[in-house]
């Protein structure tokens, strides 16, 4: 018989059976059911056992199904009662086999899938395969021996890199690192069978990775110290990357069996942690938001997108340049329009050099010839989709939309890149408002992963589907949202920043607020982030909303707008020409305009003191807990209002927006998931407390959806939709 094949069945379901996670899907996964991974493991154990005991079988090949070796464990099956044969003894049995076992790796070998392959004696990969140990991204570590075998196979530094980042490597890199023994462009299973037969009967002593001594890098302690420091810094409070370093250290310093014990111990802490729950929640949330639905009932499964091969970008400021780069990198033909000649030249140069840098990094040719530049809007006549990215001014945008309606071919989807303006007003400038949608990119648009796709009351499902499909093609986490001031992300920023300004009035400093937020896990505190983004942007928005008007200099009335408490602090800073990094000062000071290193600014501190004195405010001591509760709960409260208003379909949509676009720490799952972890009753109680203390701040008044959820027993986040559905029911 020669070689025998064992198939690892994938847990990924075909597309047509997919449902929106957290509805039917989540419910069915919570019902007792036959565990899919368990069945796969049982199948492997049985087949390998049979093959090893059959004298006619000389060697074994383990391969996957449908072109995928194995994407790892089904994380929906993780829990206290995991059934089926455990992975570790199964892999040990394979490694201990006295006949060669070869892994035929096509598609993906990730997590438990790669750990299984590392237990095999040989690994043959297809050239298009991807390999990795992404457990860290799910709040875990490779706990089926992966953290102990990989360093023994490829050395400590390379293993640390792969295990702490979870990055996937190509087959070529895996070969170079020594993870696989051979790469093929042909049929992987055939190549593996041929290989398995060629090594049949040979000694396997040197092929069992767990028996290898771990290569000892020089200065082991210094290396781990350095890596640990780096990981702690970038992990921003995430536990898994730290545990990954500790597990690899165990591989480098302990015999295999003791290392395995340490791996198990570390995994036990991570396995039941809130961080692992948060990271796994966001993994599924990211996929769930792709299954969008509009209030009309139309959605991803019923709406066909229009093909987009050629797109236009109107306006080549920073945002337009980034969008042009992103479209060209996606493989589209792009017409880039800028009416000002000087700006056009500048933009052309900036776009080309960004594309060249990106292409150099990826070792490909820069897609410069995909872009044609013009000063004339007539050049968009034959494009399939337009993204207008001119200055954030309604009058200007309306003018552009009128021109586009006259120039574009019938059926062209017209998108506006706006961060807050009413896109329905723009739609009314065109004879086909159903073709108008918002595409809210985040700067720099070729880097940032988030895209808010905004539907107006008249947008057609097909136009939304087209923008969503384009976002997906561009590799963005694209979220469908309704049309309101600030949409989801920026609307929630308003209460967040308002609380931060009030805290300054009451005695905090930008440093204190930022430290609290950064210790929570934000990549940047609110004030450092505002300095980076530019303070003039918010100033312009507040001015256009009639808020940032000059008022009397002091007293209570200077801090009231439209009957509510208002802090003019940020407006006063802008009046000084302090717009953040670009002007060399804002909430912090910088060495020079454009510098990125923020330093405490004595001017700002004395400005705050004078401001408080002028307004009769007495500074009090404010702790991190108050900063977090005031800023985050006010923001979360607005999130509930957004759900109540039907602007976001569910909590996952809001959470994906915050994790991918606003630096919310991924290991805390997004603001709405965080609220569920804190406990909705506690969030409600704290909001009531703060609202009582500040009755003139509407953002602190708990919204009715939050109260309703608490009244219905604070259901877990995946059950909120049921309550929201009842809220929107017309019955
Ligand atoms: C009480 C204390 C006890 C403590 C001790 C406990 C010890 C326990 C030891 C356990 C040891 C376990 C060791 C193994 C761990 C793992 O393997 S963790 C998982 C690692 N793998 C991954 O992270 C891979 C994640 N998936 C992907 O990267 C991609 O999905 C893919 C495989 C590359 C495929 O990509 P693509 O083709 O783009 O498809 P997607 O849209 O992403 O996915 C398709 C559907 O499949 C679902 N899915 C994907 N991966 C998983 C998964 N790992 N688990 C469950 N489901 C998964 C995905 O959600 C999609 O489904 P739908 O959303 O319904 O469409």
CSV table of C-alpha atoms and ligand atoms in Angstrom, one decimal, residues 11-13 18-19 25 71-76 78 80 82 87 108 110-113 115 134-135 137-138 140 143-144 168 264 267-268 271-272 283-284 287-288 291, ligand 1:
chain,number,residue,atom,x,y,z
A,11,UNK,CA,-14.0,24.0,10.5
A,12,UNK,CA,-14.7,26.8,8.1
A,13,UNK,CA,-18.2,26.6,6.6
A,18,UNK,CA,-22.9,31.8,7.1
A,19,UNK,CA,-25.2,33.8,9.2
A,25,UNK,CA,-24.9,31.6,14.7
A,71,UNK,CA,-6.7,27.0,10.2
A,72,UNK,CA,-6.4,25.8,13.8
A,73,UNK,CA,-8.8,25.0,16.6
A,74,UNK,CA,-12.4,26.1,16.3
A,75,UNK,CA,-12.4,28.9,18.9
A,76,UNK,CA,-16.1,28.7,19.3
A,78,UNK,CA,-13.2,26.7,23.6
A,80,UNK,CA,-14.7,24.6,30.3
A,82,UNK,CA,-14.1,20.6,25.7
A,87,UNK,CA,-4.5,17.9,21.0
A,108,UNK,CA,-3.2,27.6,5.7
A,110,UNK,CA,-2.3,28.2,11.5
A,111,UNK,CA,-2.4,27.8,15.3
A,112,UNK,CA,-3.2,24.2,16.2
A,113,UNK,CA,-2.9,23.4,12.5
A,115,UNK,CA,1.3,22.7,15.9
A,134,UNK,CA,-1.8,33.6,15.5
A,135,UNK,CA,-3.0,32.5,19.0
A,137,UNK,CA,-4.1,37.7,18.5
A,138,UNK,CA,-6.9,35.7,20.2
A,140,UNK,CA,-3.8,32.9,23.8
A,143,UNK,CA,-0.4,25.7,23.8
A,144,UNK,CA,-0.3,22.4,22.0
A,168,UNK,CA,1.6,34.6,9.0
A,264,UNK,CA,0.1,24.8,30.0
A,267,UNK,CA,-2.3,29.1,28.9
A,268,UNK,CA,-4.6,28.3,31.8
A,271,UNK,CA,-7.7,30.8,28.5
A,272,UNK,CA,-10.4,32.1,30.8
A,283,UNK,CA,-12.3,38.4,15.6
A,284,UNK,CA,-15.9,37.3,15.0
A,287,UNK,CA,-16.4,39.2,10.1
A,288,UNK,CA,-20.0,39.8,11.3
A,291,UNK,CA,-22.9,40.8,6.8
B,1,LIG,C1,-9.9,26.0,32.4
B,1,LIG,C2,-8.5,26.2,32.0
B,1,LIG,C3,-8.1,25.3,31.0
B,1,LIG,C4,-6.8,25.8,30.4
B,1,LIG,C5,-6.1,24.8,29.5
B,1,LIG,C6,-6.8,24.8,28.2
B,1,LIG,C7,-5.8,24.1,27.3
B,1,LIG,C8,-6.5,24.1,25.9
B,1,LIG,C9,-5.4,23.7,24.9
B,1,LIG,C10,-6.0,24.0,23.6
B,1,LIG,C11,-4.9,24.0,22.7
B,1,LIG,C12,-5.5,24.6,21.5
B,1,LIG,C13,-4.4,24.9,20.5
B,1,LIG,C14,-4.9,25.5,19.3
B,1,LIG,C15,-5.3,26.8,19.3
B,1,LIG,C16,-5.7,27.4,18.0
B,1,LIG,O1,-5.6,26.8,17.0
B,1,LIG,S1,-6.4,28.9,18.1
B,1,LIG,C17,-6.9,29.3,16.5
B,1,LIG,C18,-5.7,29.7,15.6
B,1,LIG,N1,-6.2,30.0,14.3
B,1,LIG,C19,-6.5,31.2,13.9
B,1,LIG,O2,-6.4,32.1,14.6
B,1,LIG,C20,-6.9,31.3,12.5
B,1,LIG,C21,-8.1,32.3,12.4
B,1,LIG,N2,-8.6,32.3,11.1
B,1,LIG,C22,-8.1,33.0,10.1
B,1,LIG,O3,-7.1,33.6,10.2
B,1,LIG,C23,-8.9,33.0,8.8
B,1,LIG,O4,-10.2,32.7,9.1
B,1,LIG,C24,-8.3,31.9,7.8
B,1,LIG,C25,-8.2,30.5,8.4
B,1,LIG,C26,-7.0,32.4,7.3
B,1,LIG,C27,-9.3,31.9,6.6
B,1,LIG,O5,-9.5,33.2,6.1
B,1,LIG,P1,-10.7,33.5,5.1
B,1,LIG,O6,-10.7,32.5,4.0
B,1,LIG,O7,-10.6,35.0,4.7
B,1,LIG,O8,-12.0,33.2,5.8
B,1,LIG,P2,-12.7,34.0,7.1
B,1,LIG,O9,-13.8,34.8,6.6
B,1,LIG,O10,-11.7,34.6,7.9
B,1,LIG,O11,-13.3,32.7,7.9
B,1,LIG,C28,-14.3,31.9,7.3
B,1,LIG,C29,-15.2,31.4,8.4
B,1,LIG,O12,-14.5,30.6,9.4
B,1,LIG,C30,-14.6,31.1,10.7
B,1,LIG,N3,-13.3,30.9,11.4
B,1,LIG,C31,-12.1,31.1,10.9
B,1,LIG,N4,-11.2,30.7,11.8
B,1,LIG,C32,-11.9,30.2,12.9
B,1,LIG,C33,-11.5,29.6,14.1
B,1,LIG,N5,-10.2,29.5,14.5
B,1,LIG,N6,-12.5,29.2,14.9
B,1,LIG,C34,-13.8,29.3,14.6
B,1,LIG,N7,-14.2,29.8,13.4
B,1,LIG,C35,-13.3,30.3,12.6
B,1,LIG,C36,-14.8,32.6,10.5
B,1,LIG,O13,-15.5,33.2,11.6
B,1,LIG,C37,-15.7,32.6,9.2
B,1,LIG,O14,-17.0,32.2,9.7
B,1,LIG,P3,-18.2,33.1,9.4
B,1,LIG,O15,-17.9,34.4,10.1
B,1,LIG,O16,-19.4,32.5,10.0
B,1,LIG,O17,-18.3,33.3,7.9
